[in-house]
Amino acid sequence: KAYLATVESFDKEIGRAVLLQRNKVSEGEHARVISPGKGFRDIVLSDLRDENGEKIECAPHPKMLYSVAAPFELHPGDIVSGV
């Protein structure tokens, strides 16, 4: 499926990941996080926010930085793909 984003950073204290967008994603979209050397985990992309912390419904622009809530730790370089 489509290559949606790459993880840029993760804040353990608040459980949020900053992603660099590759293809359009929308609130509630099901995705798969691929961790090099560690396999993959499924995630629902929720609570999308732009660089200013404003809630957004989608990330439509290539190379846009946005954040999502994450129920597990993500690592810089992890790949987010569609399922």
PDB file of C-alpha atoms in Angstrom:
ATOM      1  CA  LYS A   1       0.000   0.000   0.000  1.00  0.00           C
ATOM      2  CA  ALA A   2       0.906   3.690  -0.057  1.00  0.00           C
ATOM      3  CA  TYR A   3       3.896   5.068   1.800  1.00  0.00           C
ATOM      4  CA  LEU A   4       2.154   7.623   4.058  1.00  0.00           C
ATOM      5  CA  ALA A   5       4.864   9.096   6.284  1.00  0.00           C
ATOM      6  CA  THR A   6       8.151   8.725   8.126  1.00  0.00           C
ATOM      7  CA  VAL A   7       8.457   9.147  11.888  1.00  0.00           C
ATOM      8  CA  GLU A   8      10.615  12.172  12.734  1.00  0.00           C
ATOM      9  CA  SER A   9      10.349  12.053  16.539  1.00  0.00           C
ATOM     10  CA  PHE A  10       8.347  10.635  19.435  1.00  0.00           C
ATOM     11  CA  ASP A  11       7.485  12.198  22.803  1.00  0.00           C
ATOM     12  CA  LYS A  12       7.160   9.379  25.374  1.00  0.00           C
ATOM     13  CA  GLU A  13       5.639  11.653  28.029  1.00  0.00           C
ATOM     14  CA  ILE A  14       2.578  12.554  25.961  1.00  0.00           C
ATOM     15  CA  GLY A  15       2.492   9.615  23.516  1.00  0.00           C
ATOM     16  CA  ARG A  16       2.724  11.699  20.327  1.00  0.00           C
ATOM     17  CA  ALA A  17       4.727  11.134  17.182  1.00  0.00           C
ATOM     18  CA  VAL A  18       5.781  13.797  14.678  1.00  0.00           C
ATOM     19  CA  LEU A  19       5.497  12.509  11.113  1.00  0.00           C
ATOM     20  CA  LEU A  20       6.840  13.781   7.790  1.00  0.00           C
ATOM     21  CA  GLN A  21       4.033  13.333   5.266  1.00  0.00           C
ATOM     22  CA  ARG A  22       4.624  11.500   1.955  1.00  0.00           C
ATOM     23  CA  ASN A  23       1.026  10.892   0.839  1.00  0.00           C
ATOM     24  CA  LYS A  24      -2.278  12.330   2.054  1.00  0.00           C
ATOM     25  CA  VAL A  25      -3.599  10.911   5.331  1.00  0.00           C
ATOM     26  CA  SER A  26      -6.879  11.549   7.122  1.00  0.00           C
ATOM     27  CA  GLU A  27      -8.130  11.402  10.702  1.00  0.00           C
ATOM     28  CA  GLY A  28      -9.109   7.825  11.632  1.00  0.00           C
ATOM     29  CA  GLU A  29      -7.167   6.179   8.800  1.00  0.00           C
ATOM     30  CA  HIS A  30      -5.838   2.689   9.509  1.00  0.00           C
ATOM     31  CA  ALA A  31      -2.102   2.365   8.914  1.00  0.00           C
ATOM     32  CA  ARG A  32       0.849   0.097   9.582  1.00  0.00           C
ATOM     33  CA  VAL A  33       4.061   1.210  11.312  1.00  0.00           C
ATOM     34  CA  ILE A  34       7.120  -0.607   9.955  1.00  0.00           C
ATOM     35  CA  SER A  35      10.119  -0.516  12.284  1.00  0.00           C
ATOM     36  CA  PRO A  36      13.367  -1.527  10.545  1.00  0.00           C
ATOM     37  CA  GLY A  37      14.557  -4.803  12.039  1.00  0.00           C
ATOM     38  CA  LYS A  38      11.507  -5.077  14.332  1.00  0.00           C
ATOM     39  CA  GLY A  39       8.557  -5.930  12.092  1.00  0.00           C
ATOM     40  CA  PHE A  40       5.306  -3.974  11.995  1.00  0.00           C
ATOM     41  CA  ARG A  41       2.338  -2.888  14.125  1.00  0.00           C
ATOM     42  CA  ASP A  42      -1.077  -1.569  13.127  1.00  0.00           C
ATOM     43  CA  ILE A  43      -2.243   1.872  14.241  1.00  0.00           C
ATOM     44  CA  VAL A  44      -5.229   4.166  13.708  1.00  0.00           C
ATOM     45  CA  LEU A  45      -4.061   7.683  12.898  1.00  0.00           C
ATOM     46  CA  SER A  46      -5.908   9.863  15.388  1.00  0.00           C
ATOM     47  CA  ASP A  47      -5.785  13.354  16.876  1.00  0.00           C
ATOM     48  CA  LEU A  48      -3.887  14.777  13.881  1.00  0.00           C
ATOM     49  CA  ARG A  49      -2.323  18.179  14.618  1.00  0.00           C
ATOM     50  CA  ASP A  50      -0.314  20.587  12.501  1.00  0.00           C
ATOM     51  CA  GLU A  51       3.047  22.103  13.472  1.00  0.00           C
ATOM     52  CA  ASN A  52       1.239  24.722  15.586  1.00  0.00           C
ATOM     53  CA  GLY A  53      -0.715  22.118  17.542  1.00  0.00           C
ATOM     54  CA  GLU A  54      -3.982  22.941  15.771  1.00  0.00           C
ATOM     55  CA  LYS A  55      -6.307  19.989  15.147  1.00  0.00           C
ATOM     56  CA  ILE A  56      -6.538  19.007  11.456  1.00  0.00           C
ATOM     57  CA  GLU A  57      -8.728  16.507   9.600  1.00  0.00           C
ATOM     58  CA  CYS A  58      -6.024  15.524   7.120  1.00  0.00           C
ATOM     59  CA  ALA A  59      -2.408  16.108   6.112  1.00  0.00           C
ATOM     60  CA  PRO A  60      -2.686  16.916   2.395  1.00  0.00           C
ATOM     61  CA  HIS A  61       0.686  18.510   1.576  1.00  0.00           C
ATOM     62  CA  PRO A  62       3.872  16.608   0.680  1.00  0.00           C
ATOM     63  CA  LYS A  63       6.613  16.972   3.312  1.00  0.00           C
ATOM     64  CA  MET A  64       4.147  18.470   5.801  1.00  0.00           C
ATOM     65  CA  LEU A  65       5.072  17.885   9.446  1.00  0.00           C
ATOM     66  CA  TYR A  66       2.162  16.824  11.642  1.00  0.00           C
ATOM     67  CA  SER A  67       1.686  14.850  14.836  1.00  0.00           C
ATOM     68  CA  VAL A  68      -0.549  11.966  15.847  1.00  0.00           C
ATOM     69  CA  ALA A  69      -1.454  10.226  19.096  1.00  0.00           C
ATOM     70  CA  ALA A  70       0.379   6.902  19.371  1.00  0.00           C
ATOM     71  CA  PRO A  71      -0.605   4.012  21.687  1.00  0.00           C
ATOM     72  CA  PHE A  72       2.943   2.609  21.550  1.00  0.00           C
ATOM     73  CA  GLU A  73       6.437   4.009  21.129  1.00  0.00           C
ATOM     74  CA  LEU A  74       7.520   4.960  17.614  1.00  0.00           C
ATOM     75  CA  HIS A  75      11.096   5.581  16.532  1.00  0.00           C
ATOM     76  CA  PRO A  76      12.679   8.066  14.124  1.00  0.00           C
ATOM     77  CA  GLY A  77      12.941   6.367  10.735  1.00  0.00           C
ATOM     78  CA  ASP A  78       9.892   4.138  11.248  1.00  0.00           C
ATOM     79  CA  ILE A  79       7.729   4.056   8.122  1.00  0.00           C
ATOM     80  CA  VAL A  80       3.958   4.525   8.174  1.00  0.00           C
ATOM     81  CA  SER A  81       2.145   2.829   5.302  1.00  0.00           C
ATOM     82  CA  GLY A  82      -1.461   2.267   4.357  1.00  0.00           C
ATOM     83  CA  VAL A  83      -3.117  -1.103   4.969  1.00  0.00           C
TER      84      VAL A  83
END
